[in-house]
Short mmCIF file of C-alpha atoms in Angstrom, two decimals:
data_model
loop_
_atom_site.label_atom_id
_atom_site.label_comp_id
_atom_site.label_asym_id
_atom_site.label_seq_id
_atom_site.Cartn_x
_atom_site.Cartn_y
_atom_site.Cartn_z
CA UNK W 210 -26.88 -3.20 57.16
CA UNK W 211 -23.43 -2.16 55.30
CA UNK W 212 -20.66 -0.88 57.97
CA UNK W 213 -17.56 -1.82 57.39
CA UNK W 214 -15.96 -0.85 53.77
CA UNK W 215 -15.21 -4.34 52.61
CA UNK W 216 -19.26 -4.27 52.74
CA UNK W 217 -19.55 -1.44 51.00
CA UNK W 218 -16.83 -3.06 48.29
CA UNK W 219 -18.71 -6.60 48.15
CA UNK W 220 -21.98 -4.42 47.42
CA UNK W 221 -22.72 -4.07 43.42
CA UNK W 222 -24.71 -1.23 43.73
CA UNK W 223 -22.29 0.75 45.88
CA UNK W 224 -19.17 -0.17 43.85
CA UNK W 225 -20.96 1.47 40.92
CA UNK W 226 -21.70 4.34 42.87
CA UNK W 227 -18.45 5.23 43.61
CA UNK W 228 -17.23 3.99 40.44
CA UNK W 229 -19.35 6.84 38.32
CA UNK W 230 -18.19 9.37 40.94
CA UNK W 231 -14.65 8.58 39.26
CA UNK W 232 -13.38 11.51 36.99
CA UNK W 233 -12.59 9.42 33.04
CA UNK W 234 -8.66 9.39 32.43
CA UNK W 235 -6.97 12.33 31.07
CA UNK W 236 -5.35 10.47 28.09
CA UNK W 237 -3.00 11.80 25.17
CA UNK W 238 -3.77 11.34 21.91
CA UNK W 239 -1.92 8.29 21.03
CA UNK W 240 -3.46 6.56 24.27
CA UNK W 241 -6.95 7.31 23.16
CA UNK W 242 -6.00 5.99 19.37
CA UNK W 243 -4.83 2.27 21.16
CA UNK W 244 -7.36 2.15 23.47
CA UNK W 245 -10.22 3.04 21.57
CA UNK W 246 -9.38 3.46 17.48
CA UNK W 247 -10.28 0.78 14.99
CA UNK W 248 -9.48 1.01 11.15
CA UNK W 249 -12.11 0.16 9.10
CA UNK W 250 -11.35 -2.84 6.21
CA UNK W 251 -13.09 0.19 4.32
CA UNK W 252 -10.34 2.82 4.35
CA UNK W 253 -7.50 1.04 5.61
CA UNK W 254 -4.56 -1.64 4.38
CA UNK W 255 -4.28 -2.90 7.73
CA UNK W 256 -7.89 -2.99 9.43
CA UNK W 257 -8.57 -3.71 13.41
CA UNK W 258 -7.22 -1.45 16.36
CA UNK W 259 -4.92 1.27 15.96
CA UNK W 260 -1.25 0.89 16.73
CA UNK W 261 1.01 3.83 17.43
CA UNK W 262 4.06 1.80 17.77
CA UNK W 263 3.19 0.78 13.92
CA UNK W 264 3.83 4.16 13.03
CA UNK W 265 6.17 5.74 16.31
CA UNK W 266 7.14 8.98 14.65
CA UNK W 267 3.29 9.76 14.39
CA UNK W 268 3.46 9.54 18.48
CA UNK W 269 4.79 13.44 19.03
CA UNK W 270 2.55 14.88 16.40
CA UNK W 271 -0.07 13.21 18.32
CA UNK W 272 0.72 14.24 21.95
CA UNK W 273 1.18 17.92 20.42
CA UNK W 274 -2.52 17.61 18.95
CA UNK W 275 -3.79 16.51 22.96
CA UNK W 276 -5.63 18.53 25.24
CA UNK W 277 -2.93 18.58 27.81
CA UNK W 278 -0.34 20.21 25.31
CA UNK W 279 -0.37 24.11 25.02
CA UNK W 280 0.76 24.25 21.40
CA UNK W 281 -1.78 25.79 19.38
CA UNK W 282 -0.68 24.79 16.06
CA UNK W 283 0.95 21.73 14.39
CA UNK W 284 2.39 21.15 11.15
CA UNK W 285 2.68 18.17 9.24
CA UNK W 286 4.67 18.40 6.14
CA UNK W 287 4.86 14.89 4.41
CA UNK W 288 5.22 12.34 1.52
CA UNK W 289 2.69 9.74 0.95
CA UNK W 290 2.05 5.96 2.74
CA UNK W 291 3.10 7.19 6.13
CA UNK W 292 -0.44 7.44 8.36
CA UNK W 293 -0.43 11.54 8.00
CA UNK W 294 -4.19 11.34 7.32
CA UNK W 295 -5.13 8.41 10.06
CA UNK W 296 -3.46 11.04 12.17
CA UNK W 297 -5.77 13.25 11.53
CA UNK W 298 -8.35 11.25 11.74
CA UNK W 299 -7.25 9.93 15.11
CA UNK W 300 -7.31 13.67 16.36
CA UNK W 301 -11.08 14.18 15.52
CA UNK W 302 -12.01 11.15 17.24
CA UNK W 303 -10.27 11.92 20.00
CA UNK W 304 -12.10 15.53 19.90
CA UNK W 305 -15.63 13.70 19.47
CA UNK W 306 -14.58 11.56 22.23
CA UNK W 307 -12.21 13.48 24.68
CA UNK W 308 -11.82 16.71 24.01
CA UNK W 309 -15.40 18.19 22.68
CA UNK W 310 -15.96 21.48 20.87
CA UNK W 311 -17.05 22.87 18.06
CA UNK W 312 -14.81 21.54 14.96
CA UNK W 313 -13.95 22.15 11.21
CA UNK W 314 -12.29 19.76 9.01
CA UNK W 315 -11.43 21.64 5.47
CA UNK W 316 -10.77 19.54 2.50
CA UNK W 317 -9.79 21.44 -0.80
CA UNK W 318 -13.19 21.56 -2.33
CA UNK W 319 -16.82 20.67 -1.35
CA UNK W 320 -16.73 18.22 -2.99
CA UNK W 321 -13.87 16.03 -1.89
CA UNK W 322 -15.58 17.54 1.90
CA UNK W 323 -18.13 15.01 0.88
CA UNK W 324 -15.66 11.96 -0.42
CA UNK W 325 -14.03 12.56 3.09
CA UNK W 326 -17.28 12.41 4.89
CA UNK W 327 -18.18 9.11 3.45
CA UNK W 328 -15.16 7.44 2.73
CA UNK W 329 -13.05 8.56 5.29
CA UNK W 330 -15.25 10.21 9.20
CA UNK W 331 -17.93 7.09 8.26
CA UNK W 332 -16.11 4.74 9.25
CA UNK W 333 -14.27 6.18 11.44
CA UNK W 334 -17.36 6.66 13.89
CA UNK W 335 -18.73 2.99 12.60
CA UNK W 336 -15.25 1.11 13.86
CA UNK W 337 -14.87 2.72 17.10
CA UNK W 338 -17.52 2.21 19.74
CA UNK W 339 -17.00 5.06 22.00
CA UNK W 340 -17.71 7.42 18.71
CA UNK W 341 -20.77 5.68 17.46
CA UNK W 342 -22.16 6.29 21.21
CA UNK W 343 -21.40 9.78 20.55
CA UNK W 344 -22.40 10.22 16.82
CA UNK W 345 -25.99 9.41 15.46
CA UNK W 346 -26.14 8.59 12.43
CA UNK W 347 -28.04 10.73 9.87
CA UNK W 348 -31.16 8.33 9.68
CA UNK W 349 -32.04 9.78 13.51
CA UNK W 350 -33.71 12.81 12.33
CA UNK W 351 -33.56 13.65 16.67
CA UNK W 352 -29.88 14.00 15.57
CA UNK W 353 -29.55 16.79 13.19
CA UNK W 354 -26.45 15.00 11.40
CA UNK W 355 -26.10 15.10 8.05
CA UNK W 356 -23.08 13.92 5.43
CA UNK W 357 -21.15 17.79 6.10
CA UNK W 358 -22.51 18.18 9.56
CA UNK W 359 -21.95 15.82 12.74
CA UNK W 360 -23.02 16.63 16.18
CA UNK W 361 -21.85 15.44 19.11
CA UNK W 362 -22.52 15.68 23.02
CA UNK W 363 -20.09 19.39 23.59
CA UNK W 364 -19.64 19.80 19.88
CA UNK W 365 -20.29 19.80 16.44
CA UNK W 366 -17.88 18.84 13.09
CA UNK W 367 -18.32 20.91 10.08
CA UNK W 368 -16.83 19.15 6.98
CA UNK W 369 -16.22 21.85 4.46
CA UNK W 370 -14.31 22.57 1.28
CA UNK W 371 -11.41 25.63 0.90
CA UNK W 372 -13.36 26.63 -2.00
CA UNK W 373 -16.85 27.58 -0.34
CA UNK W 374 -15.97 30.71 1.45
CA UNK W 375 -20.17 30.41 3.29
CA UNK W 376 -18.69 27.17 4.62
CA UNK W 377 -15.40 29.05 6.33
CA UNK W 378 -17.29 31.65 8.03
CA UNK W 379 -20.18 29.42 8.85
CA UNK W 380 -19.14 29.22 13.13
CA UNK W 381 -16.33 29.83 15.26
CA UNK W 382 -14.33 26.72 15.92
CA UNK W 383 -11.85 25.80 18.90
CA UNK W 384 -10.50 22.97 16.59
CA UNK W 385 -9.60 23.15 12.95
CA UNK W 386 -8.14 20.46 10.33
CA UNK W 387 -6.67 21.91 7.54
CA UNK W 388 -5.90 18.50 4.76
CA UNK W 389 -4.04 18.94 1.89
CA UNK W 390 -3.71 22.70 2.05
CA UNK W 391 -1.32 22.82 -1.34
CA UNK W 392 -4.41 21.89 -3.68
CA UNK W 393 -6.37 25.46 -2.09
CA UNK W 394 -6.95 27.91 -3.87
CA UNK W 395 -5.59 31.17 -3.45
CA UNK W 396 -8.23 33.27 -3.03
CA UNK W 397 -12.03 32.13 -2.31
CA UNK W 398 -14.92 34.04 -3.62
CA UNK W 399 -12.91 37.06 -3.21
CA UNK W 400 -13.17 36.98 -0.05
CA UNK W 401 -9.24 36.11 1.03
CA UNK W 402 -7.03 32.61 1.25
CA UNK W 403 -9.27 30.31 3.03
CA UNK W 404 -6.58 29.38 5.11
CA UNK W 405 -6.53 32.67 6.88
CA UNK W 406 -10.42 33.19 6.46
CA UNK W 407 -10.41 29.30 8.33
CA UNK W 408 -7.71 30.58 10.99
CA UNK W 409 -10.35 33.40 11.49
CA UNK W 410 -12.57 31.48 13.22
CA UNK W 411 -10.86 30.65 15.92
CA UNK W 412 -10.69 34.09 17.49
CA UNK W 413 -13.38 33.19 20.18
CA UNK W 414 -10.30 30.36 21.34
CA UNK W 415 -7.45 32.02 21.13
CA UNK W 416 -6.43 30.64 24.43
CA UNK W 417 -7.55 27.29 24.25
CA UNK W 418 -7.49 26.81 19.85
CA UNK W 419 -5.53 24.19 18.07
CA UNK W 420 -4.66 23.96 14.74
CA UNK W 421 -3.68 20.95 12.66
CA UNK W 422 -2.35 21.72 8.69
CA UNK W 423 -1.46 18.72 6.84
CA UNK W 424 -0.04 18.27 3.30
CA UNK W 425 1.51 16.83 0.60
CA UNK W 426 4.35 19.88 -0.86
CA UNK W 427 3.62 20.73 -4.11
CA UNK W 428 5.68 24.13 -6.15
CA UNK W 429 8.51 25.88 -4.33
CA UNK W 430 7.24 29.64 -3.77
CA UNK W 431 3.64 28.90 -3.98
CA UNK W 432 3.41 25.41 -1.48
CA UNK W 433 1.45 26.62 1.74
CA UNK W 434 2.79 24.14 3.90
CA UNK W 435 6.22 24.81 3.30
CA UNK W 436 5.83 28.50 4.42
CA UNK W 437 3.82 26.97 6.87
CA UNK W 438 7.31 24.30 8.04
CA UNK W 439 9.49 27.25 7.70
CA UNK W 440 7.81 29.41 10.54
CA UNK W 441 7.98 26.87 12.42
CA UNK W 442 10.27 25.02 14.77
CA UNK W 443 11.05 22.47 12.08
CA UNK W 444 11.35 19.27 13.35
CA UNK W 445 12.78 16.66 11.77
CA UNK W 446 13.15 12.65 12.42
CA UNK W 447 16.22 11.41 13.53
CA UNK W 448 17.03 7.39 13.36
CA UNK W 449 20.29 5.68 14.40
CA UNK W 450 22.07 3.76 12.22
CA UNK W 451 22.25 -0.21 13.37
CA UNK W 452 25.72 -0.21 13.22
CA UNK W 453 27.10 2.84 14.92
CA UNK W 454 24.09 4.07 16.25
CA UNK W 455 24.61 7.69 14.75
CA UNK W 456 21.61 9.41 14.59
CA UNK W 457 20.37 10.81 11.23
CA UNK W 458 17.37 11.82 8.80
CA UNK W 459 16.80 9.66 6.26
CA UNK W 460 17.80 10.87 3.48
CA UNK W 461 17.59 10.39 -0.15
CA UNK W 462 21.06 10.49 -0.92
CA UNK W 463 22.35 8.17 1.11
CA UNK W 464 20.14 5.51 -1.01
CA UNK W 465 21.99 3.86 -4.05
CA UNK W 466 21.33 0.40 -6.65
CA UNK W 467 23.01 -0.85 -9.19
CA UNK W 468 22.39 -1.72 -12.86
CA UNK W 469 18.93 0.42 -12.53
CA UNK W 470 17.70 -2.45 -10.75
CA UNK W 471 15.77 -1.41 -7.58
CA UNK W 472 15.86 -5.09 -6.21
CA UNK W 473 19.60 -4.12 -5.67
CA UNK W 474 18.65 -0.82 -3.62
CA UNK W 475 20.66 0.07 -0.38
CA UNK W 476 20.71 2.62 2.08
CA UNK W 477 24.66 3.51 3.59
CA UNK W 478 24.68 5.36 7.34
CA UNK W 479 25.69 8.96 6.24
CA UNK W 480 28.58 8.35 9.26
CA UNK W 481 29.82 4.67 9.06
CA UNK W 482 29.07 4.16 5.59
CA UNK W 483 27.95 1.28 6.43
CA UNK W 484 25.37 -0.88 4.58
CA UNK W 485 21.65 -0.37 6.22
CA UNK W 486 19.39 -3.10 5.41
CA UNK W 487 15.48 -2.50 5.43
CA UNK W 488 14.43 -5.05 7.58
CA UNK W 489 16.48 -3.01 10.53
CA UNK W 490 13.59 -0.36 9.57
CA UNK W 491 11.43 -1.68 12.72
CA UNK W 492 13.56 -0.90 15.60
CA UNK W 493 15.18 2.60 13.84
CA UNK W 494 11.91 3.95 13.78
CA UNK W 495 11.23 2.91 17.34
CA UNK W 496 13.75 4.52 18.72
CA UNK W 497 14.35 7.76 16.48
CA UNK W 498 13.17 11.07 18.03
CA UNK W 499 12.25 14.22 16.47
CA UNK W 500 14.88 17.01 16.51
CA UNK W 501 14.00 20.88 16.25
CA UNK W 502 16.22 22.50 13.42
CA UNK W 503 14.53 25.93 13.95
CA UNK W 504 15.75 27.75 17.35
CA UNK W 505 13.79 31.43 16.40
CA UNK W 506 11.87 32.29 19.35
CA UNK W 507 9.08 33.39 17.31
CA UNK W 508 8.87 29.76 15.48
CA UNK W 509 8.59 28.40 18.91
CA UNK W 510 4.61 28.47 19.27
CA UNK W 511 4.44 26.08 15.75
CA UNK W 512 5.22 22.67 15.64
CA UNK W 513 6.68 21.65 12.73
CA UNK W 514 7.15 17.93 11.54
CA UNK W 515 8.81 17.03 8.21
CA UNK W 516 8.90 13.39 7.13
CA UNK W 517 9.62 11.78 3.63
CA UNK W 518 8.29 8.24 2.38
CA UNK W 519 11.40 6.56 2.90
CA UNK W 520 10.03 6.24 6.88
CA UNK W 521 7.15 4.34 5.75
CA UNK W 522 6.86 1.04 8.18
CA UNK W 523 8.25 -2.14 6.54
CA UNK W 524 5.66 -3.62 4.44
CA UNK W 525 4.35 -0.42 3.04
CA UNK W 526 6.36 1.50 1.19
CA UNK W 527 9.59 0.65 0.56
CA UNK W 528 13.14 1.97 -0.38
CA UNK W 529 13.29 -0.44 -3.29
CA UNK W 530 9.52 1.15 -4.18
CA UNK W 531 11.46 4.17 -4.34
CA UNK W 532 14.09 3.70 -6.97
CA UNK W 533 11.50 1.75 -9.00
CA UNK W 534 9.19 4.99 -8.84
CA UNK W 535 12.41 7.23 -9.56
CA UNK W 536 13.89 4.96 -12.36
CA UNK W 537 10.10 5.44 -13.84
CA UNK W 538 10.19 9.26 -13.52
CA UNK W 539 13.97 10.10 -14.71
CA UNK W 540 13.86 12.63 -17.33
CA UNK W 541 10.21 13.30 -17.14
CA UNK W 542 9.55 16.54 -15.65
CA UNK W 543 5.97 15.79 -14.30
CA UNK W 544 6.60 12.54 -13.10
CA UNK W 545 9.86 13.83 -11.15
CA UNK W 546 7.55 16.47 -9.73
CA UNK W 547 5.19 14.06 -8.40
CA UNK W 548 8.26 11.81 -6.68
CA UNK W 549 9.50 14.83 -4.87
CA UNK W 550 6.46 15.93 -3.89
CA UNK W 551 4.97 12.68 -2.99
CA UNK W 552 7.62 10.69 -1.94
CA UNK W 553 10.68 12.89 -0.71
CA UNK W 554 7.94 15.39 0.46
CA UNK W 555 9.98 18.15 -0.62
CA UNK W 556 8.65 21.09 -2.94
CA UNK W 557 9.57 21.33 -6.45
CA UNK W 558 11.31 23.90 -8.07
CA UNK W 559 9.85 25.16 -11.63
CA UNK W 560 12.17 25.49 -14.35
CA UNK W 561 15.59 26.52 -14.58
CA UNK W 562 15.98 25.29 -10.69
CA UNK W 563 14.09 22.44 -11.09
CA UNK W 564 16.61 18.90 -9.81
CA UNK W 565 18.50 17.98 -12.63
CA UNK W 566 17.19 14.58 -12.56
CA UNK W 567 20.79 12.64 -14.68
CA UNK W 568 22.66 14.35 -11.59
CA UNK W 569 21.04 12.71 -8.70
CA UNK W 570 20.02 9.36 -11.17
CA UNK W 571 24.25 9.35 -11.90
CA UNK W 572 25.29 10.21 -8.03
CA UNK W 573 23.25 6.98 -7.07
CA UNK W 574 24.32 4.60 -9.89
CA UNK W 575 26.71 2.87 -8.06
CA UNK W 576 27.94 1.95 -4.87
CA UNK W 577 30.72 -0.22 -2.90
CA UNK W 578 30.14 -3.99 -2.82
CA UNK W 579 32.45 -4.51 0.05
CA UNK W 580 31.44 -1.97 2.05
CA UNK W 581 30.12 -4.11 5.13
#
């Protein structure tokens, strides 16, 4: 006979009783991504569990994408080799596994849906345990899954392309990621920009809805994510400088070489002037924080988050990489498109206000050797 409670504690059966009687932890985004994300060797340079501190500026984009945030709409404006898309990916699994409802994830065409599908949500739910629980694979016809089409216990993820306007206005969704919105086309079967025939479906959770658009910038005028960043708050990512701790953006300018040699590239604190050497890269990212540029009352409901390349984590991409991709792109018009747009994450202007590209090569030619 159990009467006391350190009985009822020593007792196997009742501590699971009163262990399932537990509500799970409310976590945050990032918390669920270390606790229960793994990178597959598959899709990722760095396989095994996830690690926000890796990547800390991701860590506000995330906690803005949880289910205890109100904001209804994030976004990500970016260059290339900083973890935007693991983000993303980290926010469906947390949906799948948190957070359940019914979901679309829009790629630019149905047939990059179906890349994503395999190369990308695969082994997403194959790496982390708590998803493959969750999602059956589509050789259990009792599922219903199929490559565009997981379901999961509260919810459902619909992988579509912007191009097939059936698959926008096939359900409403609480939840919808928008990838790589500057490579959609304008207008879908005549029907409307998918974006706003996607945004459509989330009428039924207008309350409750969140809404995640990510991309790379493409032309000035005609990028959707930078009218997207400039409705919003527009945040940007402030680090401070080793030396006298003033906190700035990084920012292109501020990086110069000599000779055209990119093994000589530095980066000077746009206050002390002082010489910033990569390898201080770690802790600046660890303790920047994101600062709102926008103060409009009406941009307040949008977060906006710009960041460049030049924040990739040390061992990615780095500011050397940089002036070797610039040095290879000077006085090539395509090729300097594709370094803004990729690397500063910035929108290109078409000719006659495109970047004069023997200005900024000139303005970064040379710099003070005893400058210290």
């Amino acid at each position: 006979m159990i009467s006391t409670p350190e009985q009822f504690q020593a007792n196997p059966f009742w501590r699971g009783f009163f262990a399932g009687l537990k509500p799970d932890k409310v976590l945050a985004l990032d918390e669920w991504a270390d606790e229960h994300r793994f990178l597959s060797a598959r899709a990722a340079a760095e396989p095994g569990r996830w690690r926000t501190s890796r990547t800390p500026y991701l860590r506000e984009i995330m906690r803005e994408l949880s289910s205890s945030s109100l904001t209804q709409e994030i976004v990500f404006m970016k260059g290339a080799q900083i973890g935007g898309s693991e983000c993303g990916l980290n926010w469906l699994g947390y949906i799948v596994d948190h957070s359940p409802g019914p979901t679309m994830a829009i790629q630019p065409t149905v047939e990059l849906a179906k890349r994503f599908s395999k190369q990308r949500i695969d082994p997403l739910i194959e790496e982390s345990p708590r998803l493959r629980e969750k999602v059956k694979t589509s050789k259990d016809k009792e599922a219903g899954n199929n490559m565009l089409s997981k379901n999961f216990p509260g919810g459902i993820l619909l992988i579509t392309g912007a191009n097939s306007a059936v698959g926008l206005r096939s359900m409403p969704a609480k939840y919808i990621f928008l990838d790589e919105t500057d490579a959609y086309p304008q207008n879908v079967d005549d029907e409307g920009n998918p974006i706003s025939l996607a945004r459509a479906r989330t009428r039924t959770y207008k309350r409750t809805r969140k809404i995640l658009q990510v991309s790379t910038p493409t032309i000035q005028g005609r990028s959707n994510i930078e009218s997207a960043y400039e409705n919003s708050d527009r945040r940007r990512y402030y680090v401070p400088c080793p030396s006298c701790g003033f906190m700035q953006g990084l920012a292109w300018k501020q990086i110069k070489w000599e000779n055209s040699d990119p093994s000589t590239t530095k980066y000077f604190c746009v206050s002390c002037e002082k010489e910033i050497d990569e390898r201080f890269k770690t802790q600046m990212l660890e303790r920047g924080e994101w600062v709102k540029e926008n103060s409009d009352p009406r941009a307040a409901h949008v977060a906006g988050f710009h960041l460049s390349s030049l924040y990739s984590p040390l061992g990615w991409y780095s500011w050397s990489d940089a002036v070797e991709d610039f040095l290879k792109a000077k006085g090539k018009p395509d090729q300097l498109r594709t370094f803004v747009n990729t690397v500063l994450g910035e929108v290109w202007a078409e000719k006659g206000d495109a970047p004069d590209w023997r200005r900024l090569y000139e303005r970064r030619e040379n710099y003070k050797t005893n400058v210290l």
